[in-house]
PDB file of C-alpha atoms in Angstrom:
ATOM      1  CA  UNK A   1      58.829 -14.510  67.774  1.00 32.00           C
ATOM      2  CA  UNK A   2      54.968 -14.879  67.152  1.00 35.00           C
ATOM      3  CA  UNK A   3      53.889 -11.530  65.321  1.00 38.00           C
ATOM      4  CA  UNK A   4      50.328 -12.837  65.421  1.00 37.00           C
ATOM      5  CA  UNK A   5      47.626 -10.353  65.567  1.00 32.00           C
ATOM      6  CA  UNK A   6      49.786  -7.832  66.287  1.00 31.00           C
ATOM      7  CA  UNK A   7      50.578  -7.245  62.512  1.00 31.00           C
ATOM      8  CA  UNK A   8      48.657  -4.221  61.293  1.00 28.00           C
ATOM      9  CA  UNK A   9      49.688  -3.576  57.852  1.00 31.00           C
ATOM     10  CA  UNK A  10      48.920  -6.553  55.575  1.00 33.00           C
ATOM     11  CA  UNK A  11      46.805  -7.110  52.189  1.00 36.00           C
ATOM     12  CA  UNK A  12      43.492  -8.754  52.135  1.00 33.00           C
ATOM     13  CA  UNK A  13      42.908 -11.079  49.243  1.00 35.00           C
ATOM     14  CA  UNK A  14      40.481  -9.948  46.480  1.00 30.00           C
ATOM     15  CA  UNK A  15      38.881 -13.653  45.174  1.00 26.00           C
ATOM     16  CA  UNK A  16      37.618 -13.520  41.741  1.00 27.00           C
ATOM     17  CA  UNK A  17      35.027 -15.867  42.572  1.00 26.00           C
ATOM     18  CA  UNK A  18      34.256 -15.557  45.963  1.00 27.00           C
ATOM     19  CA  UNK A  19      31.193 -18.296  47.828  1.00 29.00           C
ATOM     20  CA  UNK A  20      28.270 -17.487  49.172  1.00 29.00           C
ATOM     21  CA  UNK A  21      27.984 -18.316  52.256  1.00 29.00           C
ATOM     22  CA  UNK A  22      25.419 -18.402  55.626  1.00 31.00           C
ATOM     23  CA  UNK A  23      26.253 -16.012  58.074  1.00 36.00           C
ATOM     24  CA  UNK A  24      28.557 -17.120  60.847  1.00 48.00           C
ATOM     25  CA  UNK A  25      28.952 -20.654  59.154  1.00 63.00           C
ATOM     26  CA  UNK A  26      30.991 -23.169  57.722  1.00 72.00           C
ATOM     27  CA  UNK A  27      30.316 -25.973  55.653  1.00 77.00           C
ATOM     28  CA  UNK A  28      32.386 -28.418  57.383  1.00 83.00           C
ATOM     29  CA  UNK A  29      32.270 -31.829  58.443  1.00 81.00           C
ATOM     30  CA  UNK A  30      34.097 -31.281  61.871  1.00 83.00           C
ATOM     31  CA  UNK A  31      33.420 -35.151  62.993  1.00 79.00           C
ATOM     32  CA  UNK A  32      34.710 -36.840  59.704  1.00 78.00           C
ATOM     33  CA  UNK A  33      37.880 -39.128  60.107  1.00 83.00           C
ATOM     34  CA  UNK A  34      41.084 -37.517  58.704  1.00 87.00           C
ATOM     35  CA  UNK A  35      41.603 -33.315  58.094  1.00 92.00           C
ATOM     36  CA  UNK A  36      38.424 -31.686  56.403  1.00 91.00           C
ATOM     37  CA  UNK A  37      39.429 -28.899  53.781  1.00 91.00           C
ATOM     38  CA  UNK A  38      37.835 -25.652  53.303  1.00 89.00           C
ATOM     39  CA  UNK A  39      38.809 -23.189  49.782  1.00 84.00           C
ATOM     40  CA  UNK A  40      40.440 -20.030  50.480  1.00 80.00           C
ATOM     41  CA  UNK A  41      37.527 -17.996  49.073  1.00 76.00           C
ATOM     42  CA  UNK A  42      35.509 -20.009  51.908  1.00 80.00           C
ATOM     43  CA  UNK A  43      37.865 -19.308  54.758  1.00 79.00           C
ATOM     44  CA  UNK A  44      37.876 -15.658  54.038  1.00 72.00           C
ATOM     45  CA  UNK A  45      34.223 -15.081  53.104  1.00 74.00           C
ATOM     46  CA  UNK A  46      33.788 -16.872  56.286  1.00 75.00           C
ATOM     47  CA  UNK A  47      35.803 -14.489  58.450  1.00 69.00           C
ATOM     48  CA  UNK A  48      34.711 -11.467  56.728  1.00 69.00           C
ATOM     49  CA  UNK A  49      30.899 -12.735  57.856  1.00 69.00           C
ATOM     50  CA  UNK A  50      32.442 -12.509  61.711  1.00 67.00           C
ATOM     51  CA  UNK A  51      32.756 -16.003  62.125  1.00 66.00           C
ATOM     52  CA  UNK A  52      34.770 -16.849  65.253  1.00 71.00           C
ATOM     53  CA  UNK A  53      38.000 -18.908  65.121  1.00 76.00           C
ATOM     54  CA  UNK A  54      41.225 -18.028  63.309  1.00 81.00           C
ATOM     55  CA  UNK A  55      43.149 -18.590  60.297  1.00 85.00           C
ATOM     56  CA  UNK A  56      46.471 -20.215  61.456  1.00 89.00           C
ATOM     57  CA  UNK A  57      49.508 -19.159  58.975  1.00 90.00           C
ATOM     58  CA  UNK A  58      52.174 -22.190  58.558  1.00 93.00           C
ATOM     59  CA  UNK A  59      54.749 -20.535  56.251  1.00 92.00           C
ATOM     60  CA  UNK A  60      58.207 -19.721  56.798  1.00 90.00           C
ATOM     61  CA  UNK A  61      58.730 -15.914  57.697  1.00 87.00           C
ATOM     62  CA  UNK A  62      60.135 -15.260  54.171  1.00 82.00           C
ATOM     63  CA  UNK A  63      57.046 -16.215  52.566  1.00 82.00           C
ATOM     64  CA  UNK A  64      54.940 -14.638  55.136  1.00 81.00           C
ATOM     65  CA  UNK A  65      56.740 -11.026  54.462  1.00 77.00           C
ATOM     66  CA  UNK A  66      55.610 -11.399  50.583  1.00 74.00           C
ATOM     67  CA  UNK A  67      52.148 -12.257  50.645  1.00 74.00           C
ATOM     68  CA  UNK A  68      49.423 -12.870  53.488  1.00 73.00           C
ATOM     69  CA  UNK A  69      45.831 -12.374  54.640  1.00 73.00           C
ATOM     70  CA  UNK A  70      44.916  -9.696  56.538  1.00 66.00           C
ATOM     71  CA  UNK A  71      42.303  -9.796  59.884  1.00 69.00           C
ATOM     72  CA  UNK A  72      42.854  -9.431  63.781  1.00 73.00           C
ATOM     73  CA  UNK A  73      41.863 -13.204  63.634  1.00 78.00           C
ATOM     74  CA  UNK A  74      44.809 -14.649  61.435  1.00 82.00           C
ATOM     75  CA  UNK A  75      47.788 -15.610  63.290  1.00 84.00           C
ATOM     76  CA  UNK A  76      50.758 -16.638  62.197  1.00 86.00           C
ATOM     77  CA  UNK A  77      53.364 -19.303  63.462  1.00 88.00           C
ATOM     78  CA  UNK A  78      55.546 -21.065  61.947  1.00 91.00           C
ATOM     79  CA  UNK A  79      55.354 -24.850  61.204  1.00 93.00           C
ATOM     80  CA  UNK A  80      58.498 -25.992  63.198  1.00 90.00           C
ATOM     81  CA  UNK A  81      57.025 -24.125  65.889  1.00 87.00           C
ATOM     82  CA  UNK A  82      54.190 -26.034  66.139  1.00 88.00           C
ATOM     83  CA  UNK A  83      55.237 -29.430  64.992  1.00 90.00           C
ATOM     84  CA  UNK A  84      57.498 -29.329  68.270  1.00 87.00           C
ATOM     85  CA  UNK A  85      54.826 -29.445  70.529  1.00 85.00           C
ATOM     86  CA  UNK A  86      53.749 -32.555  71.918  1.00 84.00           C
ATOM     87  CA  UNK A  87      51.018 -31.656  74.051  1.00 80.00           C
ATOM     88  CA  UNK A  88      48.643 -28.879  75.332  1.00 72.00           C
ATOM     89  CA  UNK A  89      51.016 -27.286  77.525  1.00 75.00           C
ATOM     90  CA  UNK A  90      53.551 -27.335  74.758  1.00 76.00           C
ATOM     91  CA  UNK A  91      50.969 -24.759  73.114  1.00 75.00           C
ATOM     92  CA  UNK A  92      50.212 -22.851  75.856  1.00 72.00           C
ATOM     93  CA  UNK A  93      54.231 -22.030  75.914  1.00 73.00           C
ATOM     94  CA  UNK A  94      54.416 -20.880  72.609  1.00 71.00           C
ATOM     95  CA  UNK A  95      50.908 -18.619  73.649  1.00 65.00           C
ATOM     96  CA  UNK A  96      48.739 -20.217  71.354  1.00 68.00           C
ATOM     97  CA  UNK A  97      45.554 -21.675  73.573  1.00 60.00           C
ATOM     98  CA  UNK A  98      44.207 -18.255  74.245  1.00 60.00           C
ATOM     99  CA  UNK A  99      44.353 -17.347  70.625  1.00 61.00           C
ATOM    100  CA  UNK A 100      43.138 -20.767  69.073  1.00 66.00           C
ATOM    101  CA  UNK A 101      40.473 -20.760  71.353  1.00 63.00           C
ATOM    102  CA  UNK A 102      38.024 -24.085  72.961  1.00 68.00           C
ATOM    103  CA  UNK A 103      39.055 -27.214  70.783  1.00 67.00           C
ATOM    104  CA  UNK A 104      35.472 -26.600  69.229  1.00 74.00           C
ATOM    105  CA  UNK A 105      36.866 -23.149  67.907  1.00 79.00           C
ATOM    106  CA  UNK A 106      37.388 -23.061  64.675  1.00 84.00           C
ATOM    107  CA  UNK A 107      41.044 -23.384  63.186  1.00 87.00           C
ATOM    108  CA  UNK A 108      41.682 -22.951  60.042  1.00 90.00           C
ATOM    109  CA  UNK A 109      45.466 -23.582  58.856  1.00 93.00           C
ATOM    110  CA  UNK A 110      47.322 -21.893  56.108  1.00 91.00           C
ATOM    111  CA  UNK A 111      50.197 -22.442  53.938  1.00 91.00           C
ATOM    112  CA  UNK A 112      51.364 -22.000  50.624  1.00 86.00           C
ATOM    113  CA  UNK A 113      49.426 -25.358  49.131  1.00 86.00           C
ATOM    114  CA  UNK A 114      48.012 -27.104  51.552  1.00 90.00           C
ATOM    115  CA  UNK A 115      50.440 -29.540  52.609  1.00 93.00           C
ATOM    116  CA  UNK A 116      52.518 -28.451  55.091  1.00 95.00           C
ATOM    117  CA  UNK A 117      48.943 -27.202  56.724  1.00 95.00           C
ATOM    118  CA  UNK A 118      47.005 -30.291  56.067  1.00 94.00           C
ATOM    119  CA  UNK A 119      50.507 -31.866  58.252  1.00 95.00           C
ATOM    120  CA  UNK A 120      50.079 -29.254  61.075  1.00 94.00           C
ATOM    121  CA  UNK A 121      46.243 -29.808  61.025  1.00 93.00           C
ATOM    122  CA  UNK A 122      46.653 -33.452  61.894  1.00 93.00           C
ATOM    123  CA  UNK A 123      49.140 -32.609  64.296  1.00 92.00           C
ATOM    124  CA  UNK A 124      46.839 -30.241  66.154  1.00 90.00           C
ATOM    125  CA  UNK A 125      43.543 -32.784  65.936  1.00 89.00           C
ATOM    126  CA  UNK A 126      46.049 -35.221  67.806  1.00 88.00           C
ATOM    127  CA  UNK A 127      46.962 -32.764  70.760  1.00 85.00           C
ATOM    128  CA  UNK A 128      42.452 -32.414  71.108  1.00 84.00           C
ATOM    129  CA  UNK A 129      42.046 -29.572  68.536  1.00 83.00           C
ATOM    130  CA  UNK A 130      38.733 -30.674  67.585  1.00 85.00           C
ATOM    131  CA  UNK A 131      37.596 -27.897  65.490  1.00 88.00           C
ATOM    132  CA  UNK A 132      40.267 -27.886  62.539  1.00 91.00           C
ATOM    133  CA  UNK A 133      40.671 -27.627  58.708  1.00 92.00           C
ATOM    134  CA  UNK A 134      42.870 -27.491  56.090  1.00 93.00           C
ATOM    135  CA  UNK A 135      42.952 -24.405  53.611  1.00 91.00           C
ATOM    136  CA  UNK A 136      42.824 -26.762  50.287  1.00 89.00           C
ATOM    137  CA  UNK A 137      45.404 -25.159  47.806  1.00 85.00           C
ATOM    138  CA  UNK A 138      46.961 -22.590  50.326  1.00 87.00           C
ATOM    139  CA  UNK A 139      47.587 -19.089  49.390  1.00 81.00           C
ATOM    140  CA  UNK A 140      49.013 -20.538  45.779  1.00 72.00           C
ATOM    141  CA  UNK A 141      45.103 -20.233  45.198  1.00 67.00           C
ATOM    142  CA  UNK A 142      44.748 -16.938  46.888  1.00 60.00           C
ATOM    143  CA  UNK A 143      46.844 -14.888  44.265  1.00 44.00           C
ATOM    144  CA  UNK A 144      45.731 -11.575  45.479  1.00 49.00           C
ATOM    145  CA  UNK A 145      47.377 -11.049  48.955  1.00 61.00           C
ATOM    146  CA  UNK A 146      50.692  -9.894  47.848  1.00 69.00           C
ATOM    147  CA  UNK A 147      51.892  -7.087  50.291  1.00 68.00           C
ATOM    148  CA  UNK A 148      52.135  -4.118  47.717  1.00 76.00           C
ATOM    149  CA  UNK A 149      53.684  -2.323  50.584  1.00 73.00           C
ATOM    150  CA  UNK A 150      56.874  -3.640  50.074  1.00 74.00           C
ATOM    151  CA  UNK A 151      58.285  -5.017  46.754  1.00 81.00           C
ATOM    152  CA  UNK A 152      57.428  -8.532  47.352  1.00 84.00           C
ATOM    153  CA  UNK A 153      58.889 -11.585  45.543  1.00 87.00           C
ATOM    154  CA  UNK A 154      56.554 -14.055  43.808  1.00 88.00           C
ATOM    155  CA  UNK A 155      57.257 -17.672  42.851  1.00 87.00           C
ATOM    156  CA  UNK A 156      56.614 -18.989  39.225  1.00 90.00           C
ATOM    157  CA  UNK A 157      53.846 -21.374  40.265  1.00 85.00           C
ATOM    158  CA  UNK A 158      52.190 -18.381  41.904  1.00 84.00           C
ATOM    159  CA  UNK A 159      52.562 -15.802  39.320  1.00 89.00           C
ATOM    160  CA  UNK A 160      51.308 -18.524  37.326  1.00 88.00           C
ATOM    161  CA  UNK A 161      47.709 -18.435  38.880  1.00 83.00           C
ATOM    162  CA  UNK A 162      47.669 -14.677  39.114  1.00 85.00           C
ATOM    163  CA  UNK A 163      47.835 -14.164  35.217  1.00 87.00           C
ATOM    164  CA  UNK A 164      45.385 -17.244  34.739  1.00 83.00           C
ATOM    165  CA  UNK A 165      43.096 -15.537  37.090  1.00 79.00           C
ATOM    166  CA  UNK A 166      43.194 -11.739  36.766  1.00 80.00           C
ATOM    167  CA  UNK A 167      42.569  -9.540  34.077  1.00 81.00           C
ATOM    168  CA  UNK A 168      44.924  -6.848  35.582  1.00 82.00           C
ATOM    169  CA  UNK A 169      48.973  -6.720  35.523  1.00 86.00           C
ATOM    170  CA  UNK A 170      52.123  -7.392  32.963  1.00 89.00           C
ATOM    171  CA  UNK A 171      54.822  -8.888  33.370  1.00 93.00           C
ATOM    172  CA  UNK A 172      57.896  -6.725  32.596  1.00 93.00           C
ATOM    173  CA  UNK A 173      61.008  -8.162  30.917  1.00 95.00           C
ATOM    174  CA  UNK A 174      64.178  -6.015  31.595  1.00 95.00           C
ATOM    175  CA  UNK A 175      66.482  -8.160  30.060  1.00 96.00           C
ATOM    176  CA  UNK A 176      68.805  -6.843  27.233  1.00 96.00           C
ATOM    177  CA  UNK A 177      67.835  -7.550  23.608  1.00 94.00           C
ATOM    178  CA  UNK A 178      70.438 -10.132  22.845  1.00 94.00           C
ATOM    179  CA  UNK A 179      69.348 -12.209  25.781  1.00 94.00           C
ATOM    180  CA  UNK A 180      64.907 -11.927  24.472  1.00 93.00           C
ATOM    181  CA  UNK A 181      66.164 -12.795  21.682  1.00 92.00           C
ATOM    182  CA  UNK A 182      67.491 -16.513  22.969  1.00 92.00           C
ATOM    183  CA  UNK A 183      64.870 -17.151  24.771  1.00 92.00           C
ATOM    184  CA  UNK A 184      61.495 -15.461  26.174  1.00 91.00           C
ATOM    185  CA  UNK A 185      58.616 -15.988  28.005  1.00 91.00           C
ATOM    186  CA  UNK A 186      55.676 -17.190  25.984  1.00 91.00           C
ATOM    187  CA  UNK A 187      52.820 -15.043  27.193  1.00 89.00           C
ATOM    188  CA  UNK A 188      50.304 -12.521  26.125  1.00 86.00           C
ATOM    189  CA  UNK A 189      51.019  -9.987  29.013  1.00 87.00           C
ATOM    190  CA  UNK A 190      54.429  -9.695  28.540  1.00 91.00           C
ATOM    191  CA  UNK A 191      56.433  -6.114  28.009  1.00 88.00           C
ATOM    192  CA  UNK A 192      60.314  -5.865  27.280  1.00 91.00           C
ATOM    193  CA  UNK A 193      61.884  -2.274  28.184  1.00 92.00           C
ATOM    194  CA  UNK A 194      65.740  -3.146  28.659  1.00 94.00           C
ATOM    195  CA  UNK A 195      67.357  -1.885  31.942  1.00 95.00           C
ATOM    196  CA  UNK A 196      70.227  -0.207  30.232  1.00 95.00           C
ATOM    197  CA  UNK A 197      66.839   1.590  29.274  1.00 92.00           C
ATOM    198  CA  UNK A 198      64.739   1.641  32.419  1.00 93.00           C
ATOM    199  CA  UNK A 199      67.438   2.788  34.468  1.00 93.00           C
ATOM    200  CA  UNK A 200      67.890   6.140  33.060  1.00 93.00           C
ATOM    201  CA  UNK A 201      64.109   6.655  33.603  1.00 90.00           C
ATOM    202  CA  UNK A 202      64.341   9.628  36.458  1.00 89.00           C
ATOM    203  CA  UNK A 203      60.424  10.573  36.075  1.00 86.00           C
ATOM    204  CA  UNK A 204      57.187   9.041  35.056  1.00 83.00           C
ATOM    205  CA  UNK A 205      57.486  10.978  31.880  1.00 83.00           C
ATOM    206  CA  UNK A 206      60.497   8.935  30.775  1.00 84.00           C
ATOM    207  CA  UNK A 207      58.389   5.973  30.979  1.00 77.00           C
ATOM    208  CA  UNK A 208      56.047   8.225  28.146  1.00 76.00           C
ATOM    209  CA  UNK A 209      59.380   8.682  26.344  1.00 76.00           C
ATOM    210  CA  UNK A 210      60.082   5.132  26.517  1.00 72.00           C
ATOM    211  CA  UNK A 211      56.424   4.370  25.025  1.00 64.00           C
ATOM    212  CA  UNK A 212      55.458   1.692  27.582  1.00 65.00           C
ATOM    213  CA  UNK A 213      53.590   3.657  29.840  1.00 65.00           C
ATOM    214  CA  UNK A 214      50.266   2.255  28.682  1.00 59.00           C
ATOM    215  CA  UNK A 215      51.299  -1.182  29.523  1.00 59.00           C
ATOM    216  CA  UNK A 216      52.039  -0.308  33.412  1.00 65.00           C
ATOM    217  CA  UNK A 217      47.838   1.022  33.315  1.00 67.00           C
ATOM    218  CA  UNK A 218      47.387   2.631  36.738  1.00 71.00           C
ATOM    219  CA  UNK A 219      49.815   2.822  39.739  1.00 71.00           C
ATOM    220  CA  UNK A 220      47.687   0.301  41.195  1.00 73.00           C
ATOM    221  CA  UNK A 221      47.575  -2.375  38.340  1.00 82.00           C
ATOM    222  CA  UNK A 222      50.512  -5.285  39.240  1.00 87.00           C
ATOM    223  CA  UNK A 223      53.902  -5.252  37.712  1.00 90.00           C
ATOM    224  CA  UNK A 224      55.794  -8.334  37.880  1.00 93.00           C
ATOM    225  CA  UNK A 225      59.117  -7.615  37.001  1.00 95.00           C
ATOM    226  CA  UNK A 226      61.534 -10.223  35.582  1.00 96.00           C
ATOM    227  CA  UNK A 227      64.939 -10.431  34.225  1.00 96.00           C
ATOM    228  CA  UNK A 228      66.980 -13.874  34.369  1.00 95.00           C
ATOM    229  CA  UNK A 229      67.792 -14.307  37.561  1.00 94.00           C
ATOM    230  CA  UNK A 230      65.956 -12.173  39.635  1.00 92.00           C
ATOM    231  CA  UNK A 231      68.578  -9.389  40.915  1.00 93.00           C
ATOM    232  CA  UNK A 232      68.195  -6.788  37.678  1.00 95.00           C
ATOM    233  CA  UNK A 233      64.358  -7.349  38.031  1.00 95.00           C
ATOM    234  CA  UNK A 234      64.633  -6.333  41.595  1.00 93.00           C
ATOM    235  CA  UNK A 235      66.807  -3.270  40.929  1.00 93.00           C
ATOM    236  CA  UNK A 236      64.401  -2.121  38.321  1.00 93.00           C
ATOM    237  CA  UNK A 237      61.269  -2.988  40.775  1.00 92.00           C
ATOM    238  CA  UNK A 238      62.960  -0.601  43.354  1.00 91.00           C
ATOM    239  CA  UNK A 239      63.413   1.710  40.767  1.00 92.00           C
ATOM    240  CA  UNK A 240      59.212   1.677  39.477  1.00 90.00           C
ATOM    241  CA  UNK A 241      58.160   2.363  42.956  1.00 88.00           C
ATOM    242  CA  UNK A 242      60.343   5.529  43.108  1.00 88.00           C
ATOM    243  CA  UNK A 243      58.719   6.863  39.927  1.00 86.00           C
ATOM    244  CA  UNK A 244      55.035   6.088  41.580  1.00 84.00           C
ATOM    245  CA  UNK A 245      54.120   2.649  40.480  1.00 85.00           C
ATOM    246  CA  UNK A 246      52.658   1.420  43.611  1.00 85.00           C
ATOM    247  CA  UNK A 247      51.999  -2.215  42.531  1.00 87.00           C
ATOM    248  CA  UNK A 248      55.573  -4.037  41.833  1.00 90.00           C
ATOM    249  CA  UNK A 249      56.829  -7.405  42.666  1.00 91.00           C
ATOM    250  CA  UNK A 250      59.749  -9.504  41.496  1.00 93.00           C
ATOM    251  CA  UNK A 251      59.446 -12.877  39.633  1.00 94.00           C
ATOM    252  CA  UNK A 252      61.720 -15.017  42.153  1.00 91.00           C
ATOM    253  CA  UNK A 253      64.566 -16.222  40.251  1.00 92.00           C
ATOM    254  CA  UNK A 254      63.689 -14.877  37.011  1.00 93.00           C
ATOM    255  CA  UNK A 255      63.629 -16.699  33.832  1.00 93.00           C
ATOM    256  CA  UNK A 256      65.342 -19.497  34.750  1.00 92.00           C
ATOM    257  CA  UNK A 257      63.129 -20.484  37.449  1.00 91.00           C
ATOM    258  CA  UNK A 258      60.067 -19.712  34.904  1.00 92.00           C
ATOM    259  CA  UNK A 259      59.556 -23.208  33.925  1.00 89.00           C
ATOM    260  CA  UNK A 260      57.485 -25.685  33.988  1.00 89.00           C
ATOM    261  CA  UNK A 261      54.784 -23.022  35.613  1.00 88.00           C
ATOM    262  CA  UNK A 262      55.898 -20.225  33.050  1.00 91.00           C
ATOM    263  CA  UNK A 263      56.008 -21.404  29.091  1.00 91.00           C
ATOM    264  CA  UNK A 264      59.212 -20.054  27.783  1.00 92.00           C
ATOM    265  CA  UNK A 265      60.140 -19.922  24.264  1.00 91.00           C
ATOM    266  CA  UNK A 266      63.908 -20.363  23.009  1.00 90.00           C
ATOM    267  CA  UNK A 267      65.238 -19.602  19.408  1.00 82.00           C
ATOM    268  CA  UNK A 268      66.392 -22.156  17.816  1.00 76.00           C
ATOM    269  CA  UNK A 269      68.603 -19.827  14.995  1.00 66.00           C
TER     270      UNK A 269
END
């Protein structure tokens, strides 16, 4: 199944240091040997200016359903999918030519860090896609498209970024006090509120009662919710959106997935 344009609810990225750009152009070198690369900021800017072409979206439907760029010209199809054609009519099966447009269209392919779409980029230069170019860094660079609609997960690496590169969100710890006190992640934006805690919260008052309510700013401001493993942390996500906090995701994996990205500190006593 290719949802494809035909997604309509999906967040746009918000680059904290977007490029200028010239209307209707891109800064690439369409003729060079090997896959020229584009930044993320460049490949939206670019689109937002209504240039033609498309961004083509790599990723597994898993990571597709947590984060993802938004526009009538991003499509998305999955890697295997493509890498199984072997020629032009093997795209026009899966629906594709009309969408990537004249091999002088330009493509611009997606993943999480480049590599799988730098591979699929190749592959598509070699069936006569003339006009494509690798998204340098993925969406791991592009830490802003989570889809707040849901409560989407987030990887370590990625969560990562988005704390090195926005001002905004926490990251809250709802494991129990015995277990913070082993071991705990080594950041500023960090807040611990138990679960045995959280999870008698029935109103956004109790969060006032609880005296963390200033750390979770506005309904808008991320939440990244974390626990060890990743299934309390999702149970207490679940639980924020109910009481109004629009922005929540869960740390995939939890605290034990947290390293190398994530610094975590263990006691030694």
């Amino acid at each position: 199944m290719l949802p494809g344009s035909s997604v309509s609810r999906v967040c746009l990225p918000r680059f904290a240091a977007a490029r200028a750009m010239s209307s209707r152009a891109l800064a690439v070198d369409w003729g060079a040997r090997g896959v020229p690369e584009v930044t993320p900021e460049a490949a939206v800017d670019y689109l937002k200016d209504g240039g033609a072409g498309l961004v083509l979206d790599v990723r597994e439907e898993r990571e597709w359903n947590d984060v993802r760029l938004e526009g009538e010209n991003v499509l998305y199809v999955p890697m295997g999918n493509l890498m199984e054609a072997e020629c032009t009519e093997d795209l026009t099966d899966l629906g594709l030519p009309a969408k990537l447009g004249g091999a002088d269209s330009p493509c611009l392919v997606l993943c999480k860090k480049g590599v799988r779409s730098h591979t699929v980029a190749h592959h598509l230069r070699g069936l006569g896609k003339t006009h494509v170019a690798n998204i340098a860094g993925g969406i791991h660079d592009a830490p802003y498209g989570l889809n707040w609609e849901s409560t989407p997960t987030i990887d370590a690496d990625h969560l990562a970024v988005v704390l090195r590169k926005s001002p905004t969100g926490h990251v809250l710890d709802v494991r129990e006090p015995n277990e913070t006190a082993h071991a705990s992640l080594d950041i500023d934006r960090v807040v611990y509120v138990p679960m045995s805690q959280l999870s008698t919260a029935a109103t956004p008052a109790d969060l006032e009662r609880f005296g963390i309510a200033p750390s979770f700013g506005t309904a808008a401001d991320p939440m990244y919710v974390s626990c060890m493993s990743g299934k309390r942390s999702a149970r207490m996500g679940a639980l924020l959106k109910a009481l109004g906090k629009t922005h929540v995701a869960n740390l995939r994996g939890g605290l034990s997935h947290a390293e190398p990205y994530l610094p975590v500190r263990v006691s030694t006593a």
